[in-house]
Amino acid sequence: MYSDMRERLEQATTGGEAANHGAAHLLAMYYEIVQRDQPVVLELGTQTGSSTRTFLGAIQEGDGGQLVSIDIEDCSNVAESPHWTFIQSDSADIKGIVSAAPILKLGIDVLYIDSLHHVDHVKKELFGFFPFLKRGGVIFFDDVDSLPYMRGREKDNIHTEIGNRTILNFLHEVFEDNVEKLYFSISRGASGLARLEKRSKLGDELSDEQMPRARTSKRYWKTRRSILKRLGRLLPSINS
Ligand SMILES: C[S@@+](CC[C@H](N)C(=O)[O-])C[C@H]1O[C@@H](n2cnc3c(N)ncnc32)[C@H](O)[C@@H]1O
């Protein structure tokens, strides 16, 4: 039923700029799924089903598998397949989703996070579902590029520009705090697509412990260092 998805997306990558990048991002996820053996795929955010039908196309072209799609709205009519389960739920309700779709306990191959694009919500989804990801499992995130929403660009919107940048910064920090458990890459263009790959085993959690963050002002750190140096020189004479 969805066997023409790859062809349609490949054609779309030759269209206009935004369509090109958007289709390329869907295709990247298609290729990720099609190469896997009986993959378990979870998508958070279903809407009209563009990603749903893409994933079902990949499952059909590959060696089978199962797709579980979540949305707070009823999107149960956007696709039809024996490989598909739709669950109407808040995507941050990890416990409820896993008990409604116990196949997720066997390990998720591909997780697509594309529901409520707010950093607190994305954090709940990422930290909540990470333990259910297999080693080598991949998490894709939509809406991580601010470019189309910046001043003078086609979708100029300060809210989305800053929102997307906040989510991308958050993903950088998660990577920096968990570098031994992850690979991280980003495709820019359209609303962007970030990819985290799990290097640790099923059941492993992400650490929320914060490492020192990036230094942004050379002047601040130079001044701080020279004050500490001077204090260091002064203190021995004060103590003696
Ligand atoms: C960007 S759309 C998803 C698009 C879809 N993945 C695609 O590529 O065609 C975001 C969806 O997230 C849903 N949503 C918003 N808040 C949610 C929440 N808290 N839990 C689950 N779904 C939510 C919305 O109803 C909407 O359908």
PDB file of C-alpha atoms and ligand atoms in Angstrom:
ATOM      1  CA  MET A   1       0.000   0.000   0.000  1.00  0.00           C
ATOM      2  CA  TYR A   2       2.872   2.410   0.800  1.00  0.00           C
ATOM      3  CA  SER A   3       5.373   0.811  -1.558  1.00  0.00           C
ATOM      4  CA  ASP A   4       5.763   3.976  -3.675  1.00  0.00           C
ATOM      5  CA  MET A   5       6.872   6.138  -0.712  1.00  0.00           C
ATOM      6  CA  ARG A   6      10.609   5.883  -1.483  1.00  0.00           C
ATOM      7  CA  GLU A   7      10.089   6.843  -5.134  1.00  0.00           C
ATOM      8  CA  ARG A   8       7.826   9.778  -4.220  1.00  0.00           C
ATOM      9  CA  LEU A   9      10.315  11.106  -1.678  1.00  0.00           C
ATOM     10  CA  GLU A  10      13.237  10.687  -4.071  1.00  0.00           C
ATOM     11  CA  GLN A  11      11.306  12.736  -6.660  1.00  0.00           C
ATOM     12  CA  ALA A  12      10.455  15.378  -4.037  1.00  0.00           C
ATOM     13  CA  THR A  13      14.139  15.959  -3.286  1.00  0.00           C
ATOM     14  CA  THR A  14      14.398  17.537  -6.729  1.00  0.00           C
ATOM     15  CA  GLY A  15      11.680  20.128  -5.861  1.00  0.00           C
ATOM     16  CA  GLY A  16      12.030  23.594  -4.263  1.00  0.00           C
ATOM     17  CA  GLU A  17      14.430  24.275  -1.369  1.00  0.00           C
ATOM     18  CA  ALA A  18      12.171  23.545   1.654  1.00  0.00           C
ATOM     19  CA  ALA A  19      10.530  20.519  -0.023  1.00  0.00           C
ATOM     20  CA  ASN A  20      13.974  19.243  -0.973  1.00  0.00           C
ATOM     21  CA  HIS A  21      15.325  19.287   2.578  1.00  0.00           C
ATOM     22  CA  GLY A  22      12.061  18.032   4.112  1.00  0.00           C
ATOM     23  CA  ALA A  23      11.939  15.072   1.709  1.00  0.00           C
ATOM     24  CA  ALA A  24      15.645  14.369   2.278  1.00  0.00           C
ATOM     25  CA  HIS A  25      14.988  14.143   6.029  1.00  0.00           C
ATOM     26  CA  LEU A  26      12.066  11.731   5.555  1.00  0.00           C
ATOM     27  CA  LEU A  27      14.248   9.679   3.188  1.00  0.00           C
ATOM     28  CA  ALA A  28      17.062   9.512   5.762  1.00  0.00           C
ATOM     29  CA  MET A  29      14.610   7.959   8.228  1.00  0.00           C
ATOM     30  CA  TYR A  30      13.248   5.676   5.504  1.00  0.00           C
ATOM     31  CA  TYR A  31      16.766   4.327   4.803  1.00  0.00           C
ATOM     32  CA  GLU A  32      17.413   3.917   8.538  1.00  0.00           C
ATOM     33  CA  ILE A  33      14.314   1.718   8.872  1.00  0.00           C
ATOM     34  CA  VAL A  34      14.502  -0.266   5.628  1.00  0.00           C
ATOM     35  CA  GLN A  35      17.992  -1.627   6.412  1.00  0.00           C
ATOM     36  CA  ARG A  36      16.896  -3.075   9.784  1.00  0.00           C
ATOM     37  CA  ASP A  37      15.663  -6.577  10.474  1.00  0.00           C
ATOM     38  CA  GLN A  38      12.031  -6.532  11.762  1.00  0.00           C
ATOM     39  CA  PRO A  39      12.435  -3.031  13.249  1.00  0.00           C
ATOM     40  CA  VAL A  40      10.313  -1.663  16.068  1.00  0.00           C
ATOM     41  CA  VAL A  41       9.593   1.993  15.262  1.00  0.00           C
ATOM     42  CA  LEU A  42       7.944   4.531  17.580  1.00  0.00           C
ATOM     43  CA  GLU A  43       6.797   7.926  16.328  1.00  0.00           C
ATOM     44  CA  LEU A  44       5.680  10.698  18.662  1.00  0.00           C
ATOM     45  CA  GLY A  45       3.427  13.095  16.715  1.00  0.00           C
ATOM     46  CA  THR A  46       1.323  11.653  13.889  1.00  0.00           C
ATOM     47  CA  GLN A  47      -0.879  14.494  12.566  1.00  0.00           C
ATOM     48  CA  THR A  48      -1.820  13.850   8.907  1.00  0.00           C
ATOM     49  CA  GLY A  49       0.542  10.882   8.635  1.00  0.00           C
ATOM     50  CA  SER A  50       3.374  11.944   6.282  1.00  0.00           C
ATOM     51  CA  SER A  51       5.995  10.339   8.513  1.00  0.00           C
ATOM     52  CA  THR A  52       3.638   7.450   9.381  1.00  0.00           C
ATOM     53  CA  ARG A  53       3.210   6.446   5.729  1.00  0.00           C
ATOM     54  CA  THR A  54       6.953   6.901   5.081  1.00  0.00           C
ATOM     55  CA  PHE A  55       7.799   4.529   7.942  1.00  0.00           C
ATOM     56  CA  LEU A  56       5.170   1.999   6.837  1.00  0.00           C
ATOM     57  CA  GLY A  57       6.609   2.123   3.300  1.00  0.00           C
ATOM     58  CA  ALA A  58      10.057   1.274   4.708  1.00  0.00           C
ATOM     59  CA  ILE A  59       8.666  -1.522   6.889  1.00  0.00           C
ATOM     60  CA  GLN A  60       6.851  -2.973   3.874  1.00  0.00           C
ATOM     61  CA  GLU A  61       9.897  -2.711   1.589  1.00  0.00           C
ATOM     62  CA  GLY A  62      12.167  -4.208   4.240  1.00  0.00           C
ATOM     63  CA  ASP A  63      11.817  -7.339   6.234  1.00  0.00           C
ATOM     64  CA  GLY A  64       8.617  -6.383   8.108  1.00  0.00           C
ATOM     65  CA  GLY A  65       8.456  -4.872  11.571  1.00  0.00           C
ATOM     66  CA  GLN A  66       6.052  -2.765  13.608  1.00  0.00           C
ATOM     67  CA  LEU A  67       5.278   0.938  13.819  1.00  0.00           C
ATOM     68  CA  VAL A  68       3.623   2.461  16.898  1.00  0.00           C
ATOM     69  CA  SER A  69       2.373   6.037  16.370  1.00  0.00           C
ATOM     70  CA  ILE A  70       1.299   8.414  19.134  1.00  0.00           C
ATOM     71  CA  ASP A  71      -0.699  11.639  19.041  1.00  0.00           C
ATOM     72  CA  ILE A  72      -2.752  13.597  21.563  1.00  0.00           C
ATOM     73  CA  GLU A  73      -5.418  13.865  18.830  1.00  0.00           C
ATOM     74  CA  ASP A  74      -7.205  10.963  17.163  1.00  0.00           C
ATOM     75  CA  CYS A  75      -5.120  10.226  14.042  1.00  0.00           C
ATOM     76  CA  SER A  76      -6.236   6.614  13.722  1.00  0.00           C
ATOM     77  CA  ASN A  77      -7.489   7.137  10.148  1.00  0.00           C
ATOM     78  CA  VAL A  78      -4.263   8.446   8.560  1.00  0.00           C
ATOM     79  CA  ALA A  79      -2.991   4.978   7.630  1.00  0.00           C
ATOM     80  CA  GLU A  80      -4.018   1.352   7.532  1.00  0.00           C
ATOM     81  CA  SER A  81      -1.651  -1.585   7.899  1.00  0.00           C
ATOM     82  CA  PRO A  82      -1.206  -4.821   9.874  1.00  0.00           C
ATOM     83  CA  HIS A  83       2.202  -3.369  10.782  1.00  0.00           C
ATOM     84  CA  TRP A  84       0.657  -0.281  12.449  1.00  0.00           C
ATOM     85  CA  THR A  85      -0.736   0.565  15.894  1.00  0.00           C
ATOM     86  CA  PHE A  86      -2.050   4.029  16.707  1.00  0.00           C
ATOM     87  CA  ILE A  87      -2.331   5.139  20.352  1.00  0.00           C
ATOM     88  CA  GLN A  88      -4.059   8.389  21.292  1.00  0.00           C
ATOM     89  CA  SER A  89      -2.040   9.660  24.238  1.00  0.00           C
ATOM     90  CA  ASP A  90       0.188  12.393  25.577  1.00  0.00           C
ATOM     91  CA  SER A  91       3.602  11.357  24.250  1.00  0.00           C
ATOM     92  CA  ALA A  92       5.185  12.082  27.642  1.00  0.00           C
ATOM     93  CA  ASP A  93       3.092   9.311  29.253  1.00  0.00           C
ATOM     94  CA  ILE A  94       5.855   6.731  28.863  1.00  0.00           C
ATOM     95  CA  LYS A  95       4.330   4.165  31.234  1.00  0.00           C
ATOM     96  CA  GLY A  96       0.888   4.292  29.578  1.00  0.00           C
ATOM     97  CA  ILE A  97       2.352   4.004  26.057  1.00  0.00           C
ATOM     98  CA  VAL A  98       4.618   1.079  26.922  1.00  0.00           C
ATOM     99  CA  SER A  99       1.785  -0.811  28.606  1.00  0.00           C
ATOM    100  CA  ALA A 100      -0.514  -0.190  25.598  1.00  0.00           C
ATOM    101  CA  ALA A 101       2.255  -1.330  23.179  1.00  0.00           C
ATOM    102  CA  PRO A 102       4.338  -3.952  25.071  1.00  0.00           C
ATOM    103  CA  ILE A 103       6.384  -4.650  21.899  1.00  0.00           C
ATOM    104  CA  LEU A 104       8.347  -1.522  22.856  1.00  0.00           C
ATOM    105  CA  LYS A 105       9.786  -3.429  25.845  1.00  0.00           C
ATOM    106  CA  LEU A 106      11.652  -5.713  23.403  1.00  0.00           C
ATOM    107  CA  GLY A 107      13.629  -2.675  22.275  1.00  0.00           C
ATOM    108  CA  ILE A 108      13.027   0.258  19.928  1.00  0.00           C
ATOM    109  CA  ASP A 109      15.116   0.494  16.725  1.00  0.00           C
ATOM    110  CA  VAL A 110      13.989   3.942  15.586  1.00  0.00           C
ATOM    111  CA  LEU A 111      12.270   6.658  17.627  1.00  0.00           C
ATOM    112  CA  TYR A 112      10.980   9.799  15.894  1.00  0.00           C
ATOM    113  CA  ILE A 113      10.319  12.776  18.193  1.00  0.00           C
ATOM    114  CA  ASP A 114       7.968  15.211  16.418  1.00  0.00           C
ATOM    115  CA  SER A 115       5.132  16.100  18.825  1.00  0.00           C
ATOM    116  CA  LEU A 116       5.051  19.175  21.055  1.00  0.00           C
ATOM    117  CA  HIS A 117       8.140  21.230  20.173  1.00  0.00           C
ATOM    118  CA  HIS A 118       8.877  22.538  23.627  1.00  0.00           C
ATOM    119  CA  VAL A 119      12.172  21.728  25.285  1.00  0.00           C
ATOM    120  CA  ASP A 120      10.622  20.458  28.559  1.00  0.00           C
ATOM    121  CA  HIS A 121       8.368  18.080  26.626  1.00  0.00           C
ATOM    122  CA  VAL A 122      11.202  16.880  24.359  1.00  0.00           C
ATOM    123  CA  LYS A 123      13.279  16.209  27.477  1.00  0.00           C
ATOM    124  CA  LYS A 124      10.528  14.024  28.986  1.00  0.00           C
ATOM    125  CA  GLU A 125      10.206  12.055  25.715  1.00  0.00           C
ATOM    126  CA  LEU A 126      13.965  11.617  25.266  1.00  0.00           C
ATOM    127  CA  PHE A 127      14.816  10.663  28.849  1.00  0.00           C
ATOM    128  CA  GLY A 128      11.652   8.545  29.190  1.00  0.00           C
ATOM    129  CA  PHE A 129      12.064   6.424  26.057  1.00  0.00           C
ATOM    130  CA  PHE A 130      15.880   6.220  25.970  1.00  0.00           C
ATOM    131  CA  PRO A 131      16.020   3.094  28.217  1.00  0.00           C
ATOM    132  CA  PHE A 132      13.716   1.298  25.744  1.00  0.00           C
ATOM    133  CA  LEU A 133      16.101   1.929  22.850  1.00  0.00           C
ATOM    134  CA  LYS A 134      18.291  -0.983  21.667  1.00  0.00           C
ATOM    135  CA  ARG A 135      22.060  -0.605  21.357  1.00  0.00           C
ATOM    136  CA  GLY A 136      22.476   0.903  17.873  1.00  0.00           C
ATOM    137  CA  GLY A 137      18.925   2.288  18.039  1.00  0.00           C
ATOM    138  CA  VAL A 138      18.433   5.778  16.651  1.00  0.00           C
ATOM    139  CA  ILE A 139      16.413   8.809  17.760  1.00  0.00           C
ATOM    140  CA  PHE A 140      15.456  11.441  15.173  1.00  0.00           C
ATOM    141  CA  PHE A 141      14.271  14.928  16.172  1.00  0.00           C
ATOM    142  CA  ASP A 142      12.350  17.270  13.896  1.00  0.00           C
ATOM    143  CA  ASP A 143      12.356  21.078  14.385  1.00  0.00           C
ATOM    144  CA  VAL A 144      15.953  21.661  15.395  1.00  0.00           C
ATOM    145  CA  ASP A 145      16.938  24.189  12.702  1.00  0.00           C
ATOM    146  CA  SER A 146      15.997  27.857  13.147  1.00  0.00           C
ATOM    147  CA  LEU A 147      17.116  28.946   9.686  1.00  0.00           C
ATOM    148  CA  PRO A 148      13.720  29.165   7.870  1.00  0.00           C
ATOM    149  CA  TYR A 149      12.288  31.131  10.821  1.00  0.00           C
ATOM    150  CA  MET A 150      15.017  33.777  11.046  1.00  0.00           C
ATOM    151  CA  ARG A 151      14.571  37.411  10.004  1.00  0.00           C
ATOM    152  CA  GLY A 152      14.071  37.827   6.262  1.00  0.00           C
ATOM    153  CA  ARG A 153      13.597  34.082   5.702  1.00  0.00           C
ATOM    154  CA  GLU A 154      10.528  32.422   4.197  1.00  0.00           C
ATOM    155  CA  LYS A 155       8.816  31.529   7.511  1.00  0.00           C
ATOM    156  CA  ASP A 156      10.091  34.470   9.664  1.00  0.00           C
ATOM    157  CA  ASN A 157       8.804  33.645  13.177  1.00  0.00           C
ATOM    158  CA  ILE A 158      10.645  34.646  16.355  1.00  0.00           C
ATOM    159  CA  HIS A 159       8.811  32.079  18.511  1.00  0.00           C
ATOM    160  CA  THR A 160       9.818  29.084  16.361  1.00  0.00           C
ATOM    161  CA  GLU A 161      13.289  30.512  15.656  1.00  0.00           C
ATOM    162  CA  ILE A 162      14.123  30.666  19.369  1.00  0.00           C
ATOM    163  CA  GLY A 163      12.189  27.476  20.214  1.00  0.00           C
ATOM    164  CA  ASN A 164      14.110  25.389  17.665  1.00  0.00           C
ATOM    165  CA  ARG A 165      17.448  26.840  18.801  1.00  0.00           C
ATOM    166  CA  THR A 166      16.588  26.030  22.424  1.00  0.00           C
ATOM    167  CA  ILE A 167      15.874  22.395  21.499  1.00  0.00           C
ATOM    168  CA  LEU A 168      19.107  22.107  19.490  1.00  0.00           C
ATOM    169  CA  ASN A 169      21.131  23.603  22.359  1.00  0.00           C
ATOM    170  CA  PHE A 170      19.466  21.132  24.715  1.00  0.00           C
ATOM    171  CA  LEU A 171      20.476  18.215  22.442  1.00  0.00           C
ATOM    172  CA  HIS A 172      24.079  19.476  22.362  1.00  0.00           C
ATOM    173  CA  GLU A 173      24.070  19.518  26.171  1.00  0.00           C
ATOM    174  CA  VAL A 174      22.584  16.011  26.395  1.00  0.00           C
ATOM    175  CA  PHE A 175      25.352  14.822  24.066  1.00  0.00           C
ATOM    176  CA  GLU A 176      28.054  16.600  26.086  1.00  0.00           C
ATOM    177  CA  ASP A 177      26.730  15.042  29.325  1.00  0.00           C
ATOM    178  CA  ASN A 178      26.468  11.547  27.765  1.00  0.00           C
ATOM    179  CA  VAL A 179      29.232  11.469  25.164  1.00  0.00           C
ATOM    180  CA  GLU A 180      30.179   7.864  26.000  1.00  0.00           C
ATOM    181  CA  LYS A 181      26.606   6.646  25.295  1.00  0.00           C
ATOM    182  CA  LEU A 182      25.823   8.499  22.066  1.00  0.00           C
ATOM    183  CA  TYR A 183      26.729   9.485  18.531  1.00  0.00           C
ATOM    184  CA  PHE A 184      25.206  12.795  17.439  1.00  0.00           C
ATOM    185  CA  SER A 185      24.715  14.449  14.053  1.00  0.00           C
ATOM    186  CA  ILE A 186      22.491  17.131  12.533  1.00  0.00           C
ATOM    187  CA  SER A 187      21.125  17.713   9.032  1.00  0.00           C
ATOM    188  CA  ARG A 188      20.293  21.343   8.451  1.00  0.00           C
ATOM    189  CA  GLY A 189      17.745  22.782   6.006  1.00  0.00           C
ATOM    190  CA  ALA A 190      13.930  22.987   6.283  1.00  0.00           C
ATOM    191  CA  SER A 191      13.149  22.489   9.989  1.00  0.00           C
ATOM    192  CA  GLY A 192      16.239  20.293  10.437  1.00  0.00           C
ATOM    193  CA  LEU A 193      16.727  16.722  11.576  1.00  0.00           C
ATOM    194  CA  ALA A 194      18.935  15.686  14.492  1.00  0.00           C
ATOM    195  CA  ARG A 195      20.079  12.094  14.973  1.00  0.00           C
ATOM    196  CA  LEU A 196      21.212  10.477  18.211  1.00  0.00           C
ATOM    197  CA  GLU A 197      22.453   6.897  18.099  1.00  0.00           C
ATOM    198  CA  LYS A 198      22.569   4.840  21.282  1.00  0.00           C
ATOM    199  CA  ARG A 199      25.942   3.202  21.955  1.00  0.00           C
ATOM    200  CA  SER A 200      24.980   1.624  25.257  1.00  0.00           C
ATOM    201  CA  LYS A 201      22.728  -1.349  25.934  1.00  0.00           C
ATOM    202  CA  LEU A 202      18.942  -1.696  26.184  1.00  0.00           C
ATOM    203  CA  GLY A 203      17.853  -0.481  29.634  1.00  0.00           C
ATOM    204  CA  ASP A 204      20.644   2.101  30.002  1.00  0.00           C
ATOM    205  CA  GLU A 205      19.457   5.570  30.981  1.00  0.00           C
ATOM    206  CA  LEU A 206      20.708   9.030  30.055  1.00  0.00           C
ATOM    207  CA  SER A 207      22.530  10.970  32.728  1.00  0.00           C
ATOM    208  CA  ASP A 208      21.035  14.311  33.752  1.00  0.00           C
ATOM    209  CA  GLU A 209      24.205  15.299  35.606  1.00  0.00           C
ATOM    210  CA  GLN A 210      25.543  18.500  34.066  1.00  0.00           C
ATOM    211  CA  MET A 211      29.148  18.871  32.920  1.00  0.00           C
ATOM    212  CA  PRO A 212      30.615  22.426  32.713  1.00  0.00           C
ATOM    213  CA  ARG A 213      28.956  24.290  29.833  1.00  0.00           C
ATOM    214  CA  ALA A 214      30.601  26.064  26.896  1.00  0.00           C
ATOM    215  CA  ARG A 215      32.593  29.238  27.656  1.00  0.00           C
ATOM    216  CA  THR A 216      31.250  32.133  25.615  1.00  0.00           C
ATOM    217  CA  SER A 217      33.275  35.229  26.692  1.00  0.00           C
ATOM    218  CA  LYS A 218      37.066  35.155  26.304  1.00  0.00           C
ATOM    219  CA  ARG A 219      37.286  38.474  28.202  1.00  0.00           C
ATOM    220  CA  TYR A 220      35.390  37.084  31.236  1.00  0.00           C
ATOM    221  CA  TRP A 221      37.635  33.987  31.491  1.00  0.00           C
ATOM    222  CA  LYS A 222      40.834  36.018  30.989  1.00  0.00           C
ATOM    223  CA  THR A 223      39.839  38.485  33.736  1.00  0.00           C
ATOM    224  CA  ARG A 224      38.799  35.646  36.039  1.00  0.00           C
ATOM    225  CA  ARG A 225      42.124  33.875  35.526  1.00  0.00           C
ATOM    226  CA  SER A 226      44.180  36.993  36.237  1.00  0.00           C
ATOM    227  CA  ILE A 227      42.139  37.764  39.414  1.00  0.00           C
ATOM    228  CA  LEU A 228      42.665  34.197  40.667  1.00  0.00           C
ATOM    229  CA  LYS A 229      46.381  34.447  39.856  1.00  0.00           C
ATOM    230  CA  ARG A 230      46.706  37.724  41.781  1.00  0.00           C
ATOM    231  CA  LEU A 231      44.729  36.299  44.703  1.00  0.00           C
ATOM    232  CA  GLY A 232      47.004  33.253  44.653  1.00  0.00           C
ATOM    233  CA  ARG A 233      50.049  35.533  44.931  1.00  0.00           C
ATOM    234  CA  LEU A 234      48.435  37.598  47.702  1.00  0.00           C
ATOM    235  CA  LEU A 235      47.098  34.764  49.831  1.00  0.00           C
ATOM    236  CA  PRO A 236      50.448  33.250  50.899  1.00  0.00           C
ATOM    237  CA  SER A 237      51.618  36.692  52.179  1.00  0.00           C
ATOM    238  CA  ILE A 238      48.272  37.226  54.003  1.00  0.00           C
ATOM    239  CA  ASN A 239      48.547  33.787  55.629  1.00  0.00           C
ATOM    240  CA  SER A 240      52.174  34.205  56.720  1.00  0.00           C
TER     241      SER A 240
HETATM  242  C1  LIG B   1       4.446  18.349  13.679  1.00  0.00           C
HETATM  243  S1  LIG B   1       3.032  17.383  13.942  1.00  0.00           S
HETATM  244  C2  LIG B   1       3.543  15.759  13.565  1.00  0.00           C
HETATM  245  C3  LIG B   1       3.826  15.579  12.114  1.00  0.00           C
HETATM  246  C4  LIG B   1       4.089  14.155  11.678  1.00  0.00           C
HETATM  247  N1  LIG B   1       5.147  13.521  12.429  1.00  0.00           N
HETATM  248  C5  LIG B   1       4.483  14.143  10.211  1.00  0.00           C
HETATM  249  O1  LIG B   1       5.672  14.204   9.884  1.00  0.00           O
HETATM  250  O2  LIG B   1       3.569  14.103   9.390  1.00  0.00           O
HETATM  251  C6  LIG B   1       2.891  17.405  15.676  1.00  0.00           C
HETATM  252  C7  LIG B   1       1.782  16.554  16.239  1.00  0.00           C
HETATM  253  O3  LIG B   1       2.022  16.422  17.636  1.00  0.00           O
HETATM  254  C8  LIG B   1       0.787  16.352  18.304  1.00  0.00           C
HETATM  255  N2  LIG B   1       0.974  16.697  19.718  1.00  0.00           N
HETATM  256  C9  LIG B   1       1.061  17.930  20.291  1.00  0.00           C
HETATM  257  N3  LIG B   1       1.249  17.821  21.609  1.00  0.00           N
HETATM  258  C10 LIG B   1       1.302  16.505  21.894  1.00  0.00           C
HETATM  259  C11 LIG B   1       1.471  15.755  23.080  1.00  0.00           C
HETATM  260  N4  LIG B   1       1.633  16.338  24.272  1.00  0.00           N
HETATM  261  N5  LIG B   1       1.460  14.411  23.009  1.00  0.00           N
HETATM  262  C12 LIG B   1       1.298  13.792  21.810  1.00  0.00           C
HETATM  263  N6  LIG B   1       1.127  14.443  20.652  1.00  0.00           N
HETATM  264  C13 LIG B   1       1.124  15.784  20.686  1.00  0.00           C
HETATM  265  C14 LIG B   1      -0.114  17.301  17.542  1.00  0.00           C
HETATM  266  O4  LIG B   1      -1.462  16.926  17.726  1.00  0.00           O
HETATM  267  C15 LIG B   1       0.370  17.128  16.103  1.00  0.00           C
HETATM  268  O5  LIG B   1      -0.442  16.227  15.409  1.00  0.00           O
END
